[in-house]
């Protein structure tokens, strides 16, 4: 394969999905963004379009327009589609926060939501992040409207309800598992128990937003190995590599490339078969909006720059994928 091969071609040759989280607006409006997503990646994830808030403008209505734009794009161009996410403690609709509900109502509401959304897409979505961020750093369950209404059982119920309506692979997704041992142990115990009891979980997603500090690739690979030994698939679902202002390396692009190379190499060796950066290019990265108020971080976390030109990290990832 020539050194000019795209990331998509390299990933396919290696048998790895290499994806990006997409946003509907730039996909519609920015041809550079569209082209880069189309030619360089094998997989797409919805960044916010399938979250409950954006999806449900009022209690009785759904608006699938933006989610469909991304799912249709992925389906049309033969990409794997990851749906993110059915259950999360945040990005809920405003009207929902104000609604005064009983435990039974929460249960019925969540069941309807999951069945409607996962059922609607069926096989058009290959993998779902069913539950996002259900466990705290100290290993305790995160308080949320779901937890308060249904107790810890809400997690397994979410997997069961999704499984009733779709054959997609069902993932539990969370951050900091390689760096927070108590959290990793709690997620491990939770999923091991699910597997023992036949709760339908297929995999675990490691977010890996390296914003300000990055997890050691060897620690990530160990975490991958540990969950794979349980019998689960492990995907790297939300990669970012950004530096804190004041501790930016001398050559940030080279350091970023080295980190991406080491991480991809270590994790593919450990059996990861799906890796997703949390965005296509630096100009549309969520870090830009989300951390705007703080201005603490550099906002160039991805493989393509603001003009969608490839960065050293892009070539480094291709190199790592070329090694056997
Ligand atoms: C982010 C989106 O990219 C932003 O557009 C939104 O404003 C906030 O959420 N972990 C997750 C993702 O699981 O859903 C988050 O996505 C980033 C952190």
mmCIF file of C-alpha atoms and ligand atoms in Angstrom:
data_model
loop_
_atom_site.group_PDB
_atom_site.id
_atom_site.type_symbol
_atom_site.label_atom_id
_atom_site.label_comp_id
_atom_site.label_asym_id
_atom_site.label_seq_id
_atom_site.Cartn_x
_atom_site.Cartn_y
_atom_site.Cartn_z
ATOM 1 C CA UNK A 1 0.000 0.000 0.000
ATOM 2 C CA UNK A 2 1.417 3.400 -0.966
ATOM 3 C CA UNK A 3 2.389 5.894 1.711
ATOM 4 C CA UNK A 4 -0.310 8.130 0.198
ATOM 5 C CA UNK A 5 -3.006 5.739 1.413
ATOM 6 C CA UNK A 6 -5.705 7.464 3.432
ATOM 7 C CA UNK A 7 -6.318 6.732 7.094
ATOM 8 C CA UNK A 8 -9.490 4.938 6.019
ATOM 9 C CA UNK A 9 -7.531 2.669 3.667
ATOM 10 C CA UNK A 10 -4.881 1.975 6.302
ATOM 11 C CA UNK A 11 -7.481 1.195 8.941
ATOM 12 C CA UNK A 12 -9.367 -1.142 6.622
ATOM 13 C CA UNK A 13 -6.136 -2.921 5.642
ATOM 14 C CA UNK A 14 -5.419 -3.460 9.352
ATOM 15 C CA UNK A 15 -8.993 -4.545 10.135
ATOM 16 C CA UNK A 16 -9.568 -1.636 12.535
ATOM 17 C CA UNK A 17 -12.443 0.852 12.603
ATOM 18 C CA UNK A 18 -11.021 4.374 12.833
ATOM 19 C CA UNK A 19 -13.800 6.908 13.298
ATOM 20 C CA UNK A 20 -14.725 10.436 14.225
ATOM 21 C CA UNK A 21 -17.586 11.950 16.177
ATOM 22 C CA UNK A 22 -19.556 14.127 13.745
ATOM 23 C CA UNK A 23 -21.783 17.142 14.270
ATOM 24 C CA UNK A 24 -24.723 17.724 11.941
ATOM 25 C CA UNK A 25 -24.118 21.431 11.233
ATOM 26 C CA UNK A 26 -20.597 21.281 9.790
ATOM 27 C CA UNK A 27 -21.512 18.067 7.986
ATOM 28 C CA UNK A 28 -24.204 20.039 6.143
ATOM 29 C CA UNK A 29 -22.358 23.317 5.766
ATOM 30 C CA UNK A 30 -18.633 22.695 5.416
ATOM 31 C CA UNK A 31 -17.494 20.740 2.356
ATOM 32 C CA UNK A 32 -13.952 20.306 3.708
ATOM 33 C CA UNK A 33 -15.356 18.718 6.844
ATOM 34 C CA UNK A 34 -17.707 16.498 4.834
ATOM 35 C CA UNK A 35 -14.896 15.380 2.503
ATOM 36 C CA UNK A 36 -12.508 14.638 5.342
ATOM 37 C CA UNK A 37 -15.129 12.609 7.195
ATOM 38 C CA UNK A 38 -16.006 10.776 3.993
ATOM 39 C CA UNK A 39 -12.495 9.911 2.802
ATOM 40 C CA UNK A 40 -10.470 9.484 6.007
ATOM 41 C CA UNK A 41 -12.654 7.577 8.471
ATOM 42 C CA UNK A 42 -14.344 4.179 8.507
ATOM 43 C CA UNK A 43 -16.758 4.957 11.320
ATOM 44 C CA UNK A 44 -18.910 7.812 12.636
ATOM 45 C CA UNK A 45 -20.375 8.615 16.052
ATOM 46 C CA UNK A 46 -23.083 11.198 16.786
ATOM 47 C CA UNK A 47 -21.542 13.810 19.119
ATOM 48 C CA UNK A 48 -24.753 15.144 20.652
ATOM 49 C CA UNK A 49 -27.543 14.528 18.136
ATOM 50 C CA UNK A 50 -28.838 11.326 19.753
ATOM 51 C CA UNK A 51 -28.694 12.609 23.314
ATOM 52 C CA UNK A 52 -32.048 13.043 24.952
ATOM 53 C CA UNK A 53 -31.974 16.855 25.080
ATOM 54 C CA UNK A 54 -31.276 17.575 21.405
ATOM 55 C CA UNK A 55 -33.557 14.710 20.342
ATOM 56 C CA UNK A 56 -36.637 15.670 22.348
ATOM 57 C CA UNK A 57 -37.780 19.281 21.975
ATOM 58 C CA UNK A 58 -40.970 18.601 23.938
ATOM 59 C CA UNK A 59 -42.369 15.809 26.046
ATOM 60 C CA UNK A 60 -44.375 14.234 23.239
ATOM 61 C CA UNK A 61 -42.120 14.925 20.246
ATOM 62 C CA UNK A 62 -38.830 13.698 18.845
ATOM 63 C CA UNK A 63 -36.747 15.513 16.247
ATOM 64 C CA UNK A 64 -34.482 13.044 14.456
ATOM 65 C CA UNK A 65 -33.338 15.468 11.737
ATOM 66 C CA UNK A 66 -29.773 16.019 12.959
ATOM 67 C CA UNK A 67 -29.241 12.445 14.116
ATOM 68 C CA UNK A 68 -30.474 11.161 10.756
ATOM 69 C CA UNK A 69 -28.045 13.440 8.908
ATOM 70 C CA UNK A 70 -25.141 11.630 10.582
ATOM 71 C CA UNK A 71 -26.555 8.103 10.576
ATOM 72 C CA UNK A 72 -27.584 8.408 6.900
ATOM 73 C CA UNK A 73 -24.127 9.705 5.993
ATOM 74 C CA UNK A 74 -22.481 6.737 7.698
ATOM 75 C CA UNK A 75 -24.876 4.232 6.138
ATOM 76 C CA UNK A 76 -24.531 5.719 2.665
ATOM 77 C CA UNK A 77 -20.730 5.601 2.673
ATOM 78 C CA UNK A 78 -20.382 2.161 4.170
ATOM 79 C CA UNK A 79 -19.162 3.317 7.565
ATOM 80 C CA UNK A 80 -19.766 1.774 10.951
ATOM 81 C CA UNK A 81 -22.177 3.910 12.976
ATOM 82 C CA UNK A 82 -21.925 4.357 16.760
ATOM 83 C CA UNK A 83 -24.978 5.790 18.496
ATOM 84 C CA UNK A 84 -24.162 8.018 21.464
ATOM 85 C CA UNK A 85 -25.964 7.819 23.887
ATOM 86 C CA UNK A 86 -29.244 6.432 25.251
ATOM 87 C CA UNK A 87 -28.816 7.180 28.964
ATOM 88 C CA UNK A 88 -26.727 9.968 30.467
ATOM 89 C CA UNK A 89 -27.054 12.138 33.561
ATOM 90 C CA UNK A 90 -26.719 15.356 31.557
ATOM 91 C CA UNK A 91 -27.840 16.974 28.278
ATOM 92 C CA UNK A 92 -31.428 16.133 29.191
ATOM 93 C CA UNK A 93 -34.310 18.263 27.855
ATOM 94 C CA UNK A 94 -35.160 21.446 29.790
ATOM 95 C CA UNK A 95 -38.793 20.405 30.079
ATOM 96 C CA UNK A 96 -37.696 17.121 31.648
ATOM 97 C CA UNK A 97 -35.773 18.769 34.484
ATOM 98 C CA UNK A 98 -38.901 20.705 35.471
ATOM 99 C CA UNK A 99 -41.233 17.747 35.380
ATOM 100 C CA UNK A 100 -42.181 16.330 38.797
ATOM 101 C CA UNK A 101 -41.948 12.548 38.412
ATOM 102 C CA UNK A 102 -42.376 9.417 40.498
ATOM 103 C CA UNK A 103 -39.979 6.445 40.327
ATOM 104 C CA UNK A 104 -42.468 4.533 38.186
ATOM 105 C CA UNK A 105 -42.774 7.435 35.790
ATOM 106 C CA UNK A 106 -38.993 7.631 35.398
ATOM 107 C CA UNK A 107 -38.909 3.941 34.610
ATOM 108 C CA UNK A 108 -41.695 4.132 32.063
ATOM 109 C CA UNK A 109 -40.204 7.237 30.488
ATOM 110 C CA UNK A 110 -36.728 5.723 30.139
ATOM 111 C CA UNK A 111 -38.084 2.468 28.759
ATOM 112 C CA UNK A 112 -40.135 4.304 26.137
ATOM 113 C CA UNK A 113 -37.193 6.490 25.214
ATOM 114 C CA UNK A 114 -34.795 3.594 24.725
ATOM 115 C CA UNK A 115 -37.288 1.463 22.842
ATOM 116 C CA UNK A 116 -38.292 4.329 20.572
ATOM 117 C CA UNK A 117 -34.777 5.501 19.729
ATOM 118 C CA UNK A 118 -32.870 2.207 19.519
ATOM 119 C CA UNK A 119 -35.877 0.557 17.855
ATOM 120 C CA UNK A 120 -36.158 3.268 15.214
ATOM 121 C CA UNK A 121 -32.596 2.808 13.993
ATOM 122 C CA UNK A 122 -32.369 -0.984 14.230
ATOM 123 C CA UNK A 123 -29.424 -2.209 12.168
ATOM 124 C CA UNK A 124 -28.656 1.288 10.832
ATOM 125 C CA UNK A 125 -26.687 1.770 14.045
ATOM 126 C CA UNK A 126 -23.987 -0.840 14.646
ATOM 127 C CA UNK A 127 -23.104 -0.055 18.255
ATOM 128 C CA UNK A 128 -24.801 1.949 21.002
ATOM 129 C CA UNK A 129 -23.302 3.624 24.027
ATOM 130 C CA UNK A 130 -26.295 2.504 26.070
ATOM 131 C CA UNK A 131 -25.232 4.089 29.343
ATOM 132 C CA UNK A 132 -22.679 6.892 29.565
ATOM 133 C CA UNK A 133 -20.739 7.776 32.734
ATOM 134 C CA UNK A 134 -22.740 5.885 35.363
ATOM 135 C CA UNK A 135 -19.937 5.560 37.946
ATOM 136 C CA UNK A 136 -17.989 8.156 39.964
ATOM 137 C CA UNK A 137 -14.195 8.279 40.368
ATOM 138 C CA UNK A 138 -14.460 6.685 43.851
ATOM 139 C CA UNK A 139 -16.404 3.739 42.453
ATOM 140 C CA UNK A 140 -19.827 4.806 43.758
ATOM 141 C CA UNK A 141 -22.812 5.062 41.441
ATOM 142 C CA UNK A 142 -23.378 8.518 40.001
ATOM 143 C CA UNK A 143 -26.508 10.216 41.314
ATOM 144 C CA UNK A 144 -28.805 11.101 38.458
ATOM 145 C CA UNK A 145 -32.499 11.288 37.825
ATOM 146 C CA UNK A 146 -32.280 7.673 36.598
ATOM 147 C CA UNK A 147 -30.479 6.487 39.704
ATOM 148 C CA UNK A 148 -32.830 8.340 42.022
ATOM 149 C CA UNK A 149 -35.918 7.042 40.244
ATOM 150 C CA UNK A 150 -34.918 3.424 39.695
ATOM 151 C CA UNK A 151 -31.886 2.713 41.886
ATOM 152 C CA UNK A 152 -28.765 1.007 40.499
ATOM 153 C CA UNK A 153 -30.988 -1.293 38.434
ATOM 154 C CA UNK A 154 -31.450 1.423 35.815
ATOM 155 C CA UNK A 155 -28.207 0.390 34.107
ATOM 156 C CA UNK A 156 -29.084 -3.239 33.501
ATOM 157 C CA UNK A 157 -32.652 -2.296 32.567
ATOM 158 C CA UNK A 158 -31.301 0.096 29.928
ATOM 159 C CA UNK A 159 -29.302 -2.744 28.370
ATOM 160 C CA UNK A 160 -32.269 -5.110 28.486
ATOM 161 C CA UNK A 161 -34.651 -2.593 26.935
ATOM 162 C CA UNK A 162 -32.177 -1.801 24.156
ATOM 163 C CA UNK A 163 -31.630 -5.498 23.513
ATOM 164 C CA UNK A 164 -35.386 -6.015 23.088
ATOM 165 C CA UNK A 165 -35.472 -3.731 20.054
ATOM 166 C CA UNK A 166 -32.066 -3.909 18.363
ATOM 167 C CA UNK A 167 -29.294 -6.330 17.419
ATOM 168 C CA UNK A 168 -26.664 -3.554 17.701
ATOM 169 C CA UNK A 169 -23.671 -4.120 19.967
ATOM 170 C CA UNK A 170 -24.398 -2.619 23.375
ATOM 171 C CA UNK A 171 -21.652 -0.693 25.200
ATOM 172 C CA UNK A 172 -21.113 0.861 28.612
ATOM 173 C CA UNK A 173 -19.032 4.033 28.065
ATOM 174 C CA UNK A 174 -17.028 6.047 30.622
ATOM 175 C CA UNK A 175 -13.963 8.244 31.232
ATOM 176 C CA UNK A 176 -10.784 7.876 33.303
ATOM 177 C CA UNK A 177 -10.936 4.082 33.647
ATOM 178 C CA UNK A 178 -7.153 3.688 33.008
ATOM 179 C CA UNK A 179 -6.253 6.368 35.579
ATOM 180 C CA UNK A 180 -8.835 5.873 38.361
ATOM 181 C CA UNK A 181 -8.455 2.333 39.794
ATOM 182 C CA UNK A 182 -11.519 2.512 42.066
ATOM 183 C CA UNK A 183 -13.691 3.567 39.189
ATOM 184 C CA UNK A 184 -12.226 0.895 36.890
ATOM 185 C CA UNK A 185 -12.801 -1.788 39.565
ATOM 186 C CA UNK A 186 -16.414 -0.706 40.045
ATOM 187 C CA UNK A 187 -17.120 -0.778 36.296
ATOM 188 C CA UNK A 188 -15.345 -4.124 36.025
ATOM 189 C CA UNK A 189 -17.455 -5.613 38.845
ATOM 190 C CA UNK A 190 -20.638 -4.164 37.374
ATOM 191 C CA UNK A 191 -20.032 -5.622 33.924
ATOM 192 C CA UNK A 192 -18.686 -8.956 35.237
ATOM 193 C CA UNK A 193 -21.906 -9.312 37.215
ATOM 194 C CA UNK A 194 -23.955 -8.459 34.095
ATOM 195 C CA UNK A 195 -22.161 -11.145 32.122
ATOM 196 C CA UNK A 196 -22.726 -13.681 34.932
ATOM 197 C CA UNK A 197 -26.428 -12.918 35.008
ATOM 198 C CA UNK A 198 -26.915 -12.727 31.245
ATOM 199 C CA UNK A 199 -27.534 -8.970 31.057
ATOM 200 C CA UNK A 200 -26.871 -8.183 27.373
ATOM 201 C CA UNK A 201 -23.661 -6.124 27.358
ATOM 202 C CA UNK A 202 -21.157 -6.523 24.513
ATOM 203 C CA UNK A 203 -18.449 -4.040 25.303
ATOM 204 C CA UNK A 204 -16.945 -1.137 27.152
ATOM 205 C CA UNK A 205 -16.010 2.233 25.652
ATOM 206 C CA UNK A 206 -13.010 4.152 27.007
ATOM 207 C CA UNK A 207 -13.496 7.887 26.420
ATOM 208 C CA UNK A 208 -9.861 9.139 26.739
ATOM 209 C CA UNK A 209 -10.304 12.894 26.526
ATOM 210 C CA UNK A 210 -6.653 13.803 27.110
ATOM 211 C CA UNK A 211 -7.382 17.454 27.773
ATOM 212 C CA UNK A 212 -4.611 18.866 29.943
ATOM 213 C CA UNK A 213 -3.187 15.430 30.746
ATOM 214 C CA UNK A 214 -3.092 12.149 28.906
ATOM 215 C CA UNK A 215 -3.356 8.612 30.268
ATOM 216 C CA UNK A 216 -0.186 6.539 29.837
ATOM 217 C CA UNK A 217 -0.709 4.319 26.754
ATOM 218 C CA UNK A 218 0.560 1.280 28.682
ATOM 219 C CA UNK A 219 -2.069 1.857 31.390
ATOM 220 C CA UNK A 220 -4.751 2.174 28.719
ATOM 221 C CA UNK A 221 -3.579 -1.077 27.112
ATOM 222 C CA UNK A 222 -3.710 -2.829 30.501
ATOM 223 C CA UNK A 223 -7.267 -1.633 31.008
ATOM 224 C CA UNK A 224 -8.142 -2.862 27.528
ATOM 225 C CA UNK A 225 -6.645 -6.262 28.291
ATOM 226 C CA UNK A 226 -8.473 -6.550 31.588
ATOM 227 C CA UNK A 227 -11.895 -5.930 30.073
ATOM 228 C CA UNK A 228 -11.143 -8.115 27.050
ATOM 229 C CA UNK A 229 -10.233 -10.938 29.411
ATOM 230 C CA UNK A 230 -13.776 -10.657 30.770
ATOM 231 C CA UNK A 231 -15.028 -11.375 27.254
ATOM 232 C CA UNK A 232 -15.987 -7.802 26.321
ATOM 233 C CA UNK A 233 -15.098 -5.777 23.233
ATOM 234 C CA UNK A 234 -13.192 -2.607 24.059
ATOM 235 C CA UNK A 235 -13.445 0.523 21.898
ATOM 236 C CA UNK A 236 -11.573 3.799 22.325
ATOM 237 C CA UNK A 237 -14.620 5.994 21.871
ATOM 238 C CA UNK A 238 -13.677 9.644 22.457
ATOM 239 C CA UNK A 239 -10.039 10.561 21.817
ATOM 240 C CA UNK A 240 -8.667 14.080 22.289
ATOM 241 C CA UNK A 241 -5.074 15.197 22.884
ATOM 242 C CA UNK A 242 -4.829 18.814 24.099
ATOM 243 C CA UNK A 243 -2.405 20.600 26.416
ATOM 244 C CA UNK A 244 -2.904 22.948 29.316
ATOM 245 C CA UNK A 245 -1.823 26.511 28.622
ATOM 246 C CA UNK A 246 1.434 26.947 30.566
ATOM 247 C CA UNK A 247 2.494 23.324 30.138
ATOM 248 C CA UNK A 248 2.468 23.012 26.383
ATOM 249 C CA UNK A 249 5.405 20.871 25.166
ATOM 250 C CA UNK A 250 8.155 22.642 23.166
ATOM 251 C CA UNK A 251 6.949 21.047 19.965
ATOM 252 C CA UNK A 252 3.262 20.357 20.646
ATOM 253 C CA UNK A 253 2.499 18.879 17.237
ATOM 254 C CA UNK A 254 5.367 16.396 17.526
ATOM 255 C CA UNK A 255 4.419 15.502 21.113
ATOM 256 C CA UNK A 256 0.805 15.047 20.096
ATOM 257 C CA UNK A 257 1.819 12.832 17.169
ATOM 258 C CA UNK A 258 3.997 10.702 19.438
ATOM 259 C CA UNK A 259 1.167 10.257 21.921
ATOM 260 C CA UNK A 260 -1.349 9.260 19.253
ATOM 261 C CA UNK A 261 1.187 6.814 17.756
ATOM 262 C CA UNK A 262 1.996 5.184 21.115
ATOM 263 C CA UNK A 263 -1.653 4.956 22.126
ATOM 264 C CA UNK A 264 -2.877 3.444 18.858
ATOM 265 C CA UNK A 265 0.034 0.997 18.752
ATOM 266 C CA UNK A 266 -0.422 -0.170 22.359
ATOM 267 C CA UNK A 267 -4.198 -0.477 22.133
ATOM 268 C CA UNK A 268 -4.356 -2.233 18.775
ATOM 269 C CA UNK A 269 -1.747 -4.681 20.101
ATOM 270 C CA UNK A 270 -4.003 -5.220 23.129
ATOM 271 C CA UNK A 271 -6.938 -6.089 20.867
ATOM 272 C CA UNK A 272 -8.832 -2.817 20.349
ATOM 273 C CA UNK A 273 -10.609 -2.907 16.992
ATOM 274 C CA UNK A 274 -12.388 0.480 17.027
ATOM 275 C CA UNK A 275 -10.901 3.923 17.740
ATOM 276 C CA UNK A 276 -12.757 7.243 17.472
ATOM 277 C CA UNK A 277 -11.474 10.804 17.763
ATOM 278 C CA UNK A 278 -13.980 13.205 19.333
ATOM 279 C CA UNK A 279 -14.359 15.288 16.218
ATOM 280 C CA UNK A 280 -12.984 15.594 12.700
ATOM 281 C CA UNK A 281 -10.867 18.743 12.825
ATOM 282 C CA UNK A 282 -9.598 21.263 15.372
ATOM 283 C CA UNK A 283 -11.863 24.044 14.119
ATOM 284 C CA UNK A 284 -14.980 22.112 15.102
ATOM 285 C CA UNK A 285 -13.673 20.496 18.289
ATOM 286 C CA UNK A 286 -15.972 20.568 21.320
ATOM 287 C CA UNK A 287 -12.986 21.675 23.429
ATOM 288 C CA UNK A 288 -13.292 25.061 21.745
ATOM 289 C CA UNK A 289 -16.862 25.652 22.983
ATOM 290 C CA UNK A 290 -16.919 23.645 26.140
ATOM 291 C CA UNK A 291 -13.785 25.099 27.727
ATOM 292 C CA UNK A 292 -14.181 28.548 26.209
ATOM 293 C CA UNK A 293 -14.810 30.277 29.508
ATOM 294 C CA UNK A 294 -11.667 28.884 31.032
ATOM 295 C CA UNK A 295 -9.228 29.277 28.147
ATOM 296 C CA UNK A 296 -7.049 26.852 30.036
ATOM 297 C CA UNK A 297 -6.399 24.457 27.231
ATOM 298 C CA UNK A 298 -5.020 24.529 23.742
ATOM 299 C CA UNK A 299 -7.831 23.690 21.389
ATOM 300 C CA UNK A 300 -6.092 21.575 18.809
ATOM 301 C CA UNK A 301 -6.801 18.029 19.971
ATOM 302 C CA UNK A 302 -7.431 16.203 16.686
ATOM 303 C CA UNK A 303 -5.721 14.733 13.605
ATOM 304 C CA UNK A 304 -6.790 17.505 11.190
ATOM 305 C CA UNK A 305 -6.224 21.227 11.672
ATOM 306 C CA UNK A 306 -8.739 24.025 11.377
ATOM 307 C CA UNK A 307 -8.594 23.883 7.586
ATOM 308 C CA UNK A 308 -8.879 20.093 7.639
ATOM 309 C CA UNK A 309 -5.233 19.682 6.600
ATOM 310 C CA UNK A 310 -3.593 16.596 8.116
ATOM 311 C CA UNK A 311 -1.313 17.172 11.133
ATOM 312 C CA UNK A 312 1.746 15.158 12.209
ATOM 313 C CA UNK A 313 -0.613 13.135 14.436
ATOM 314 C CA UNK A 314 -2.487 11.989 11.330
ATOM 315 C CA UNK A 315 0.681 10.549 9.787
ATOM 316 C CA UNK A 316 1.670 9.026 13.127
ATOM 317 C CA UNK A 317 -1.636 7.155 13.410
ATOM 318 C CA UNK A 318 -1.281 5.851 9.856
ATOM 319 C CA UNK A 319 2.231 4.642 10.682
ATOM 320 C CA UNK A 320 1.017 2.872 13.804
ATOM 321 C CA UNK A 321 -1.727 1.158 11.790
ATOM 322 C CA UNK A 322 0.770 0.086 9.119
ATOM 323 C CA UNK A 323 2.872 -1.892 11.628
ATOM 324 C CA UNK A 324 2.008 -5.525 12.206
HETATM 325 C C1 LIG B 1 -19.870 16.719 24.249
HETATM 326 C C2 LIG B 1 -20.241 17.274 22.876
HETATM 327 O O1 LIG B 1 -19.202 17.050 21.970
HETATM 328 C C3 LIG B 1 -20.512 18.744 23.012
HETATM 329 O O2 LIG B 1 -20.937 19.271 21.765
HETATM 330 C C4 LIG B 1 -21.573 18.985 24.086
HETATM 331 O O3 LIG B 1 -21.752 20.367 24.273
HETATM 332 C C5 LIG B 1 -21.159 18.351 25.391
HETATM 333 O O4 LIG B 1 -20.900 16.980 25.180
HETATM 334 N N1 LIG B 1 -18.005 12.930 27.089
HETATM 335 C C6 LIG B 1 -19.055 12.443 26.352
HETATM 336 C C7 LIG B 1 -19.601 13.229 25.234
HETATM 337 O O5 LIG B 1 -19.459 11.294 26.556
HETATM 338 O O6 LIG B 1 -20.985 13.044 25.085
HETATM 339 C C8 LIG B 1 -19.298 14.683 25.376
HETATM 340 O O7 LIG B 1 -19.696 15.339 24.157
HETATM 341 C C9 LIG B 1 -17.831 14.914 25.658
HETATM 342 C C10 LIG B 1 -17.467 14.257 26.966
#
